[in-house]
Amino acid sequence: MIVCIAEKPSVAKDIARILGANVPKNGYMEGNGYQVTWTFGHLCELKEPNDYQMNWRFWTLAALPMIPSRFGIKLIPEETIKRQFDVIASLYSKADEIVNCGDAGQEGELIQRWVMQLAGVKCPVKRLWISSMTDEAIREGFQNLKEQKDYESLYMAGLSRAIGDWLLGMNCTRLYTCMYGRNHQVLSIGRVQTPTLALIVNRQKEIDNFKPEPYWVLSTVYRDTLFTATAGKYTSKEEGEQAFSLIQDKPFEVTDVQKKQGKEAPRQLYDLTSLQVDCNRKFGFSAEMTLNLIQALYEKKLTTYPRVDTQYLSDDIYPKCPGILNGVSQMTKAGQKPYLQIIKDLAAISKKLPKSKRVFDTSKVTDHHAIIPTGQVPGGLSDAEMKVYDLIARRFIAVFYPDCKFATTTVKGKVDKVEFKTSGKEILSPGWRAVYAKDELAQTAEDSKPSDEEKTLPAFVKGESGPHKPTLTEKMTQPPKHYTEASLLRAMETAGKFVDDDELRAAMKENGIGRPSSRAGIIETLFKRHYIRRERKNLVATPTGIQLIDTIHEKLLTSCELTGIWEKKLRDIEHQKYSPQLFIDGLKEQVTKIVQDVLHDNSNRQIASGEPEPTPKPSGPKKGGAGSAKQSAKRSAGTRKKAAPSATASASAVATPTSAPVLTKGKLKVGDPCPKCHQGHIIQGRTALGCSRWREGCDFRQPL
């Protein structure tokens, strides 16, 4: 018997249908020589401190650093998980072969490997590796099953990440809580969480300490066109008035007219981060909400695997693109086919789809390619899902359109000795821009600047002159802008550096902090810890968040650059370019040094509690979360020795003993599995949480 295991019941159901395993059993499906079962995301977790040593149960500085000689895993202590694991273990014990059908990524590999280890698997294991959930992709994947050993480095990278998060999160959270926490305030520290908070806090300080200064801009209107003095800002009013007096009542003369033609290539396909950025800018969606929506579209077989950091397609996708476009063209919304005409126009431009290196480059694709439609015709999508699908579909169509052609006109002039300049941009051939409405382009532009405004200038001739209307305008310097989720995601992607160029930004992704799939959860964790709050779209640091970063003097904890180096090492482990043991040994040394440095602090500083945190409940980690923890023991008040929470780190966690964004009995969050049908996920309406499969009949509802 061949046992196939998927990450969710809904995925297992699709696989079982394709394989002909149609007989439902307790915890699995059977038929045609296959048994298809499932996990609920993580079933296992790294052991907790007190599982290694009893004295680690207590929150005491004397126990630090906690460095197990060998890390172990255990089953998450929940009845439903134990019940399902027993089913899986029983199937494994009788299996002739196992097919790992977990999500095709680092986290999916870790989830299934831990279950196999705990179940003591001895039989051969194959790997299903697919980028979409269409029937065609599943069939093709089973015809080309991979060897499990081919993904050993992927597993080692996931395991190294989990152990690294445990070491840093467990030790530093206890260290800072015992040293600086006031009134039982738990100070959550994480490998990615803390440098991300530092970005927001440092920006907040720049804004708070900013002192606006006046400056003056000299401009003039000639032939209904605004020209600005090339001298730039005047820092004193006297300087500006002196220049103004020079040009008053004197004619304006055009000294130079230059026209240049240029091209603008289509925007690259989406990876997860660029999709989250656009959804935040255009629709105000949080990063987590976008991740949940694109995950739902993937599970509905409408888009490809979402947790990716590449914007390229492999060459083997090219022959499938006409079929994908055909499927997209048949999508109907409100009785109309919104993509049919632009796809027809594309066919009229060229009989054969162009194959550009900006789109198809196998060398820049690792495990998965960019996010694109699958070609399945959508139906029954929510409004939010439709918005995300529309972005992906239009971006995919646009990459096959020609470049946008434009003409840039630069006109220079002078009055007396003062020089002026203006410029305008005229679209000659819209090319790929025809796929979008003008307002959509403005809203989704990632790096739009005022100078990019499209305006057509009058026909100027060198040497012409005439009257003009000069003005001297007083302005004030502006502080830096607050981070939004969009700009914070970009900063995390490039380790805090601001890069506009797409290609350079792509090169810096290797040193970004966090993975694309975990960044949304990290941001949500900062909200849950009350380190940051939202003010409209802006992310603002709370007093507690500011105090925490001010207290942390160790650059290893707050530096984006250093955290980015760790991320680079984890990627190198995945690509077999770096040793997992060296990564773990390095972290052990760093944690030991941090503990020693903090213990020598005699300042008696304390961090005041922020907003009260909800009472933590025991829970297990969930894939895609930013942190996972449980609190099971009381901490004694008034001393630095505290009874330890039963804290556990998930593979993508910042291990901390406070409440966590995970599924708990009676308490759900957006994206959790539906507790009723176990196939949908939790979505949020105006007044209640509900199941994403409400159209299919699941009536689960929980008031907010």
XYZ file of C-alpha atoms in Angstrom:
704
model
C 0.000 0.000 0.000
C 1.264 3.496 -0.864
C 0.538 6.137 1.804
C 0.310 9.761 0.646
C 0.307 12.550 3.219
C -0.746 16.157 2.559
C -0.591 19.204 4.767
C -4.333 19.908 4.907
C -7.506 17.825 4.579
C -8.644 19.885 1.565
C -5.399 19.167 -0.313
C -5.581 15.489 0.625
C -9.126 15.337 -0.737
C -7.984 16.642 -4.150
C -5.064 14.206 -4.285
C -7.277 11.290 -3.243
C -9.752 12.123 -6.007
C -7.002 12.147 -8.638
C -5.553 8.845 -7.367
C -8.936 7.123 -7.089
C -8.789 6.779 -3.298
C -12.463 7.541 -2.820
C -13.386 5.455 0.243
C -13.522 7.661 3.364
C -11.962 6.200 6.513
C -11.218 7.592 9.957
C -8.529 10.215 9.254
C -7.713 9.117 5.695
C -9.081 8.125 2.272
C -8.434 4.751 0.656
C -8.678 3.105 -2.740
C -6.816 2.005 -5.873
C -3.782 0.907 -3.839
C -3.450 4.273 -2.057
C -4.165 5.611 1.415
C -4.253 9.427 1.523
C -4.008 11.132 4.908
C -3.132 14.594 6.191
C -1.700 16.780 8.944
C -3.172 20.075 10.198
C -0.026 22.078 9.512
C 2.413 21.301 12.329
C 1.756 18.176 14.380
C 5.194 18.266 15.998
C 7.333 20.917 17.634
C 10.763 21.363 19.136
C 10.881 20.258 22.758
C 10.392 22.878 25.454
C 13.145 23.917 27.890
C 11.817 21.790 30.766
C 11.826 18.735 28.468
C 15.629 18.953 28.516
C 16.322 19.963 32.128
C 13.937 20.387 35.043
C 15.665 23.548 36.280
C 14.965 25.178 32.894
C 11.312 25.191 33.894
C 12.032 28.264 36.014
C 12.643 31.718 34.613
C 15.926 32.467 36.314
C 19.035 34.230 35.081
C 21.180 31.460 36.579
C 19.775 28.977 34.029
C 20.906 31.030 31.044
C 22.045 30.342 28.410
C 19.870 27.275 27.758
C 21.692 25.267 25.082
C 20.549 21.646 24.727
C 23.298 19.187 23.808
C 20.900 17.722 21.246
C 17.577 19.152 20.110
C 14.521 16.922 20.028
C 10.926 17.052 18.814
C 7.639 16.023 20.383
C 3.974 15.843 19.488
C 1.983 19.013 20.151
C -0.138 18.187 23.235
C -3.610 18.528 21.743
C -6.153 15.728 21.560
C -7.106 16.238 17.887
C -3.434 16.257 16.898
C -2.662 13.110 18.916
C -5.642 11.348 17.353
C -4.567 12.217 13.800
C -0.937 11.339 14.497
C -1.983 7.887 15.728
C -3.831 7.364 12.423
C -0.766 8.479 10.424
C 1.637 6.341 12.482
C -0.574 3.278 11.996
C -0.672 3.813 8.215
C 3.078 4.387 8.082
C 3.834 1.176 9.986
C 2.156 -0.916 7.246
C 3.163 1.170 4.207
C 5.250 -0.183 1.345
C 6.048 3.380 0.250
C 5.244 6.900 1.436
C 4.685 9.909 -0.808
C 5.354 13.214 0.952
C 2.729 15.578 -0.528
C 3.445 18.444 1.873
C 3.611 21.999 0.585
C 6.563 22.319 -1.767
C 8.679 24.592 0.423
C 10.969 24.686 3.432
C 8.184 24.718 6.010
C 6.180 21.995 4.273
C 9.258 19.779 4.207
C 9.903 20.339 7.915
C 6.308 19.518 8.897
C 6.304 16.119 7.182
C 9.866 15.133 8.103
C 9.158 15.657 11.802
C 6.013 13.499 11.607
C 7.974 10.739 9.837
C 10.749 10.910 12.421
C 8.349 10.676 15.346
C 6.488 7.808 13.666
C 9.757 5.941 13.038
C 9.334 5.524 9.270
C 11.474 2.759 7.733
C 10.025 2.330 4.213
C 11.099 4.257 1.065
C 9.812 7.849 0.755
C 9.096 9.786 -2.445
C 8.417 13.518 -2.799
C 5.548 15.147 -4.722
C 6.827 18.532 -5.913
C 4.285 20.739 -7.690
C 3.741 24.478 -8.158
C -0.038 24.471 -8.526
C -2.988 22.410 -7.329
C -4.656 21.847 -10.704
C -5.584 18.277 -11.610
C -3.058 18.399 -14.449
C -0.244 19.494 -12.104
C -1.074 16.778 -9.540
C -1.157 14.040 -12.214
C 2.095 15.297 -13.727
C 3.667 15.434 -10.263
C 2.770 11.798 -9.512
C 4.201 10.754 -12.853
C 7.481 12.446 -11.906
C 7.866 11.733 -8.175
C 11.219 12.805 -6.731
C 13.463 11.042 -4.240
C 13.100 12.268 -0.655
C 16.883 12.518 -0.319
C 16.912 15.189 -3.049
C 15.331 17.563 -0.527
C 17.635 16.866 2.407
C 19.206 20.339 2.235
C 15.749 21.941 2.201
C 14.910 20.092 5.413
C 18.247 21.008 7.003
C 17.619 24.683 6.241
C 14.183 24.481 7.872
C 15.576 22.621 10.884
C 18.440 25.124 11.263
C 15.938 27.995 11.146
C 13.759 26.354 13.823
C 16.709 25.659 16.125
C 18.120 29.148 15.569
C 14.787 30.737 16.455
C 14.547 28.530 19.567
C 18.046 29.437 20.753
C 17.662 33.157 20.269
C 13.992 33.473 21.163
C 13.962 31.314 24.290
C 17.191 32.651 25.759
C 16.841 36.326 24.918
C 13.154 36.547 25.826
C 13.868 35.110 29.281
C 17.033 37.177 29.624
C 15.372 40.520 28.885
C 12.190 39.655 30.771
C 14.103 38.736 33.941
C 16.469 41.692 33.672
C 14.166 44.481 32.540
C 10.512 43.373 32.685
C 8.262 45.307 35.062
C 5.053 43.964 36.619
C 5.296 40.594 34.891
C 5.796 42.266 31.498
C 7.131 39.596 29.142
C 9.626 41.107 26.685
C 9.458 39.126 23.476
C 12.736 38.924 21.529
C 13.076 37.220 18.147
C 15.660 36.760 15.432
C 13.512 38.567 12.833
C 10.928 40.250 15.058
C 13.386 42.454 16.957
C 15.310 43.987 14.006
C 11.961 44.602 12.297
C 10.755 46.469 15.393
C 14.061 48.386 15.394
C 13.329 49.616 11.851
C 9.970 51.040 12.973
C 11.346 52.512 16.204
C 14.280 54.207 14.477
C 11.948 55.715 11.877
C 9.616 56.844 14.680
C 12.521 58.614 16.399
C 13.523 60.348 13.177
C 9.972 61.659 12.858
C 9.643 62.643 16.537
C 13.001 64.453 16.555
C 12.487 66.147 13.207
C 12.554 69.939 13.264
C 10.996 71.508 10.165
C 12.984 74.261 8.528
C 11.727 76.818 5.995
C 13.026 77.098 2.464
C 11.971 79.083 -0.588
C 11.356 77.927 -4.156
C 11.486 80.298 -7.111
C 9.260 79.418 -10.062
C 7.486 81.147 -12.909
C 4.607 80.466 -15.299
C 5.336 80.995 -18.996
C 2.705 80.080 -21.608
C 0.628 78.323 -18.953
C 3.571 76.074 -18.084
C 5.292 75.997 -14.703
C 9.090 76.376 -14.788
C 11.216 75.912 -11.660
C 14.555 77.592 -10.954
C 17.433 75.132 -11.435
C 19.305 76.692 -8.502
C 17.069 74.614 -6.225
C 15.981 75.652 -2.744
C 16.872 78.962 -1.184
C 17.610 78.505 2.493
C 16.999 82.163 3.346
C 14.189 84.474 2.343
C 16.666 87.215 1.471
C 18.380 84.996 -1.121
C 15.047 84.108 -2.684
C 13.846 87.718 -2.764
C 17.099 88.804 -4.367
C 16.662 86.230 -7.163
C 12.984 87.229 -7.507
C 13.909 90.905 -7.923
C 16.315 89.947 -10.739
C 13.588 88.374 -12.861
C 10.653 90.647 -12.096
C 9.432 92.608 -15.143
C 12.008 90.957 -17.425
C 11.105 88.627 -20.312
C 11.404 84.848 -20.158
C 13.588 83.320 -22.901
C 13.597 79.664 -24.014
C 17.257 78.598 -24.245
C 16.994 74.903 -25.088
C 14.385 72.329 -26.169
C 15.265 68.623 -26.141
C 13.079 65.667 -27.046
C 14.099 62.122 -26.274
C 12.228 58.941 -26.970
C 12.279 56.117 -24.466
C 10.797 52.740 -23.637
C 9.358 51.316 -20.451
C 9.321 47.520 -20.106
C 6.355 45.744 -18.494
C 6.581 45.258 -14.751
C 7.920 41.917 -13.675
C 5.678 39.110 -12.488
C 4.703 38.931 -8.836
C 6.562 37.253 -6.038
C 4.830 37.166 -2.647
C 6.386 40.377 -1.315
C 5.620 42.509 -4.381
C 2.038 41.197 -4.335
C 1.669 42.092 -0.640
C 3.127 45.545 -1.350
C 0.650 46.252 -4.162
C -2.333 44.927 -2.178
C -1.418 47.152 0.757
C -0.939 50.244 -1.412
C -3.988 49.747 -3.570
C -6.534 48.082 -1.272
C -5.146 48.631 2.240
C -4.841 44.848 2.787
C -2.454 43.797 5.538
C 0.419 41.512 4.568
C -1.212 38.653 6.469
C -4.564 39.176 4.772
C -2.923 39.107 1.337
C -1.064 35.913 2.242
C -4.324 34.267 3.332
C -6.090 35.393 0.158
C -3.381 34.183 -2.225
C -3.171 30.903 -0.291
C -6.942 30.490 -0.786
C -6.579 31.159 -4.541
C -3.796 28.550 -4.679
C -5.943 25.978 -2.900
C -8.786 26.766 -5.314
C -6.338 25.904 -8.130
C -6.544 29.398 -9.636
C -2.978 30.588 -8.999
C 0.408 28.924 -8.544
C 2.348 28.356 -5.312
C 2.407 31.687 -3.445
C 5.289 31.553 -0.946
C 7.952 32.494 -3.493
C 10.706 35.095 -3.753
C 11.363 35.009 -7.502
C 9.708 37.069 -10.239
C 10.749 34.771 -13.091
C 9.324 31.722 -14.856
C 11.329 28.678 -15.886
C 11.615 28.012 -19.625
C 9.382 24.928 -19.445
C 6.391 27.150 -18.529
C 6.524 29.006 -21.871
C 4.656 26.360 -23.951
C 1.844 26.374 -21.356
C 1.289 30.151 -21.465
C -1.143 30.279 -24.442
C -3.391 27.771 -22.663
C -3.203 29.775 -19.435
C -4.150 32.985 -21.261
C -7.047 31.201 -22.915
C -8.360 30.068 -19.526
C -8.001 33.562 -18.063
C -9.888 35.059 -21.018
C -12.972 32.980 -20.156
C -13.290 34.398 -16.646
C -16.675 36.111 -16.200
C -17.491 38.922 -13.782
C -20.908 40.621 -13.657
C -21.779 39.087 -17.025
C -18.626 40.479 -18.662
C -15.286 38.896 -19.566
C -12.835 41.549 -18.305
C -9.709 39.955 -19.803
C -11.061 38.749 -23.151
C -10.483 41.950 -25.152
C -6.953 42.650 -23.887
C -5.987 39.036 -24.623
C -7.526 39.362 -28.126
C -5.537 42.587 -28.608
C -2.396 40.710 -27.559
C -3.081 38.023 -30.175
C -3.514 40.752 -32.802
C -0.117 42.258 -31.938
C 1.784 39.008 -32.391
C 0.809 35.501 -33.476
C 3.451 34.029 -31.197
C 3.976 35.057 -27.562
C 7.298 36.848 -27.043
C 9.821 35.099 -24.800
C 11.730 37.700 -22.816
C 14.619 37.088 -20.394
C 12.844 39.451 -17.988
C 10.095 36.826 -17.744
C 11.644 33.434 -18.595
C 14.965 32.679 -16.924
C 15.416 29.206 -15.449
C 18.665 30.244 -13.742
C 16.709 32.654 -11.508
C 14.081 30.095 -10.470
C 14.809 27.835 -7.494
C 12.033 25.648 -6.084
C 9.123 27.591 -7.574
C 8.487 30.225 -10.209
C 6.676 33.566 -9.951
C 2.980 33.726 -9.041
C 0.794 33.403 -12.149
C -2.732 32.179 -12.957
C -3.105 28.448 -13.616
C -5.588 28.895 -16.459
C -8.487 27.425 -14.491
C -11.580 29.597 -14.993
C -12.403 31.373 -11.693
C -15.847 31.327 -10.178
C -17.457 32.158 -6.856
C -14.638 34.385 -5.598
C -15.110 36.867 -2.777
C -14.537 40.534 -3.562
C -11.138 40.483 -1.851
C -10.070 37.302 -3.656
C -11.158 38.827 -6.965
C -9.004 41.900 -6.349
C -5.918 39.773 -5.741
C -6.650 37.531 -8.732
C -7.112 40.600 -10.946
C -3.660 41.934 -10.030
C -2.031 38.585 -10.832
C -3.962 38.062 -14.077
C -3.263 41.540 -15.459
C 0.409 41.375 -14.517
C 0.681 38.015 -16.326
C -1.055 39.339 -19.460
C 0.986 42.571 -19.439
C 4.411 40.850 -19.554
C 3.646 39.634 -23.109
C 2.705 43.110 -24.365
C 5.248 45.404 -26.072
C 7.147 48.085 -24.179
C 5.412 51.392 -23.568
C 6.935 54.050 -25.850
C 7.084 57.655 -24.711
C 8.728 60.954 -25.507
C 10.302 63.114 -22.829
C 10.575 66.828 -23.546
C 12.916 69.009 -21.482
C 12.667 72.777 -21.895
C 15.201 75.175 -20.388
C 14.826 78.917 -20.108
C 16.233 81.933 -18.322
C 15.290 85.353 -17.062
C 18.332 87.569 -16.696
C 20.899 85.220 -15.077
C 18.375 82.921 -13.378
C 17.871 79.583 -15.159
C 14.635 77.553 -15.199
C 13.590 74.113 -16.376
C 10.468 72.011 -16.922
C 9.826 68.594 -18.402
C 6.908 66.601 -19.726
C 6.252 63.037 -20.747
C 4.003 62.065 -23.629
C 2.876 58.486 -24.262
C 3.420 57.647 -27.934
C 2.357 53.990 -27.772
C 0.869 52.611 -24.549
C 2.079 49.036 -25.064
C 1.604 47.055 -21.840
C -0.075 50.033 -20.162
C -3.185 49.275 -22.239
C -3.790 46.328 -19.889
C -4.435 48.762 -17.030
C -6.710 51.719 -16.470
C -4.788 54.929 -15.773
C -5.886 55.126 -12.125
C -4.823 51.509 -11.569
C -1.341 52.326 -12.812
C -1.097 55.224 -10.412
C -2.248 53.146 -7.445
C -0.022 50.143 -8.067
C 3.111 52.005 -9.141
C 5.846 50.866 -6.785
C 8.247 53.728 -7.245
C 6.153 56.526 -8.693
C 7.553 60.029 -8.318
C 6.050 63.424 -9.048
C 8.486 63.851 -11.942
C 6.969 60.821 -13.608
C 3.635 62.546 -14.147
C 2.527 62.349 -17.733
C 1.954 65.823 -19.071
C 2.176 67.146 -22.595
C 3.965 70.483 -22.982
C 3.131 73.163 -25.547
C 5.404 73.370 -28.582
C 8.339 75.543 -27.471
C 10.976 76.939 -29.841
C 14.502 77.805 -28.819
C 15.004 81.564 -28.732
C 11.359 82.528 -28.192
C 10.582 84.894 -25.323
C 7.696 86.626 -23.660
C 6.096 87.733 -20.397
C 5.829 85.418 -17.394
C 4.466 85.377 -13.835
C 7.159 84.651 -11.209
C 6.410 83.471 -7.664
C 8.545 82.910 -4.568
C 6.969 80.216 -2.399
C 7.867 79.480 1.192
C 7.825 75.767 2.070
C 8.822 73.657 5.052
C 11.053 70.599 5.068
C 9.088 67.398 5.725
C 9.939 64.571 8.129
C 10.464 61.038 6.836
C 7.247 59.130 6.267
C 6.036 56.480 8.700
C 6.405 52.922 7.575
C 3.337 51.352 6.052
C 3.125 47.583 5.710
C 4.086 48.018 2.052
C 7.244 50.025 2.751
C 8.140 47.843 5.765
C 7.933 44.691 3.640
C 10.291 46.301 1.131
C 12.674 47.282 3.945
C 12.627 43.706 5.308
C 13.257 42.372 1.816
C 16.407 44.484 1.438
C 17.626 44.365 5.068
C 16.573 47.942 5.756
C 18.119 49.472 2.647
C 15.934 51.475 0.273
C 16.354 50.297 -3.284
C 14.143 51.443 -6.154
C 15.757 49.450 -8.947
C 14.011 46.089 -9.467
C 17.142 44.181 -10.495
C 19.282 45.513 -7.634
C 16.458 44.829 -5.174
C 16.249 41.257 -6.455
C 19.984 40.809 -5.871
C 19.589 41.987 -2.259
C 16.800 39.521 -1.474
C 19.469 37.007 -0.486
C 20.185 39.178 2.569
C 16.614 40.152 3.399
C 15.295 39.459 6.892
C 12.696 36.738 7.295
C 11.223 34.653 4.511
C 8.506 35.994 2.217
C 5.987 33.654 3.860
C 6.912 34.636 7.431
C 7.146 38.438 7.166
C 3.385 38.957 7.400
C 3.276 36.925 10.599
C 6.213 38.852 12.071
C 4.352 42.136 11.582
C 1.215 40.657 13.183
C 3.319 39.478 16.143
C 4.525 43.037 16.747
C 0.886 44.140 16.946
C -0.010 41.332 19.326
C 2.934 42.166 21.610
C 1.709 45.798 21.635
C 5.069 46.990 20.306
C 3.454 48.780 17.370
C 0.005 50.044 16.436
C -1.745 51.239 13.284
C -2.693 54.825 12.614
C -4.589 54.555 9.337
C -2.008 52.921 7.054
C 0.946 54.049 9.164
C 2.827 51.754 11.564
C 3.684 53.600 14.778
C 5.927 52.317 17.577
C 4.378 52.242 21.064
C 6.272 53.466 24.158
C 6.904 49.827 25.126
C 8.364 49.046 21.703
C 10.595 52.121 21.852
C 11.791 51.305 25.379
C 12.585 47.730 24.377
C 14.769 48.763 21.433
C 16.443 51.459 23.576
C 17.288 48.789 26.148
C 18.811 46.352 23.656
C 22.425 47.342 23.101
C 23.452 44.149 21.301
C 23.687 44.853 17.576
C 23.171 41.166 16.873
C 19.561 41.517 18.002
C 18.583 44.778 16.318
C 20.723 44.994 13.181
C 18.946 44.254 9.891
C 22.286 43.757 8.187
C 23.418 41.076 10.641
C 20.050 39.347 10.588
C 20.200 39.478 6.797
C 23.550 37.676 6.932
C 21.901 34.911 8.980
C 19.158 34.664 6.373
C 21.783 34.399 3.640
C 23.418 31.508 5.510
C 20.060 29.729 5.774
C 19.556 30.092 2.024
C 23.081 28.797 1.471
C 22.277 25.748 3.638
C 19.285 25.091 1.392
C 21.554 25.312 -1.663
C 24.265 23.150 -0.027
C 26.731 26.030 0.150
C 26.959 26.302 3.942
C 27.098 23.883 6.860
C 24.033 23.658 9.169
C 26.369 22.785 12.048
C 28.403 25.963 11.509
C 25.196 28.028 11.550
C 23.971 26.482 14.818
C 27.426 26.663 16.467
C 27.683 30.332 15.495
C 24.291 31.084 17.023
C 25.221 29.253 20.239
C 28.296 31.462 20.562
C 26.303 34.602 19.845
C 23.585 33.723 22.372
C 26.205 33.000 25.043
C 27.875 36.365 24.384
C 24.552 38.238 24.521
C 23.699 36.632 27.885
C 27.098 37.540 29.326
C 26.871 41.141 28.100
C 23.382 41.729 29.500
C 24.194 40.139 32.864
C 26.938 42.753 33.297
C 24.402 45.594 33.025
C 23.986 47.165 36.473
C 21.719 50.016 35.383
C 18.545 48.555 36.955
C 16.539 49.808 33.961
C 12.987 48.521 33.622
C 10.508 48.590 30.771
C 6.950 49.562 31.593
C 4.167 47.324 30.415
C 2.215 48.380 27.344
C -1.395 47.419 26.822
C -2.469 44.354 28.825
C -1.937 41.129 26.931
C -4.666 38.502 26.702
C -4.331 35.516 29.001
C -2.216 32.962 27.142
C -3.635 29.490 26.571
C -1.755 26.289 25.709
C -1.446 25.931 21.976
C 0.694 24.455 19.257
C 2.484 26.193 16.422
C 0.766 26.736 13.126
C 2.394 27.036 9.753
C 2.824 30.587 8.547
C 2.628 32.132 12.024
C 5.187 34.582 13.239
C 5.541 33.128 16.709
C 4.246 30.306 18.839
C 4.240 29.919 22.613
C 2.342 28.611 25.586
C 2.224 29.687 29.213
C 1.439 27.008 31.781
C 2.964 28.130 35.069
C 2.618 31.173 37.299
C 5.525 33.518 37.770
C 6.305 34.637 41.285
C 5.870 38.381 41.731
C 8.550 40.738 42.966
C 11.584 38.552 42.234
C 13.710 37.726 39.220
C 13.074 33.986 39.582
C 9.966 33.015 37.690
C 8.165 29.747 36.952
C 8.561 29.046 33.270
C 5.909 29.029 30.653
C 5.728 25.921 28.549
C 7.176 27.807 25.573
C 7.801 26.211 22.232
C 9.305 27.466 18.997
C 7.880 26.637 15.612
C 10.100 26.606 12.559
C 9.215 30.179 11.647
C 8.729 31.351 15.218
C 10.106 33.965 17.475
C 9.996 31.763 20.536
C 8.430 33.692 23.367
C 6.301 32.914 26.386
C 3.521 35.360 25.651
C 0.243 34.840 23.854
C 0.690 33.866 20.207
C -1.192 34.137 16.922
C -2.083 30.474 16.840
C -5.216 28.393 17.029
C -6.458 28.024 20.594
C -9.576 26.440 21.907
C -12.377 28.974 21.592
C -10.050 31.607 20.131
C -9.419 31.848 16.411
C -7.558 34.144 14.076
C -7.791 34.814 10.363
C -6.138 32.023 8.382
C -6.607 29.241 10.966
C -8.199 25.965 9.812
C -11.973 25.909 10.216
C -12.763 23.939 13.414
C -16.024 22.677 11.921
C -15.333 21.422 8.390
C -11.497 21.250 8.742
C -11.223 22.125 5.044
C -11.688 25.881 4.854
C -9.821 28.586 6.738
C -11.006 31.400 8.985
C -11.916 34.718 7.326
C -13.154 37.913 8.956
C -16.386 39.707 8.180
C -17.699 42.929 9.654
C -19.155 41.353 12.792
C -17.886 37.791 12.965
C -15.276 35.240 11.985
C -16.442 32.567 9.560
C -15.270 29.798 7.247
C -13.912 30.502 3.747
C -16.082 27.601 2.527
C -19.338 29.314 3.468
C -20.397 29.132 -0.181
C -19.908 25.365 -0.024
C -22.231 25.124 2.980
C -20.008 25.409 6.067
C -21.989 27.530 8.529
C -19.301 28.014 11.188
C -19.567 31.508 12.709
C -17.984 33.158 15.742
C -18.869 36.762 16.670
C -15.939 39.154 16.966
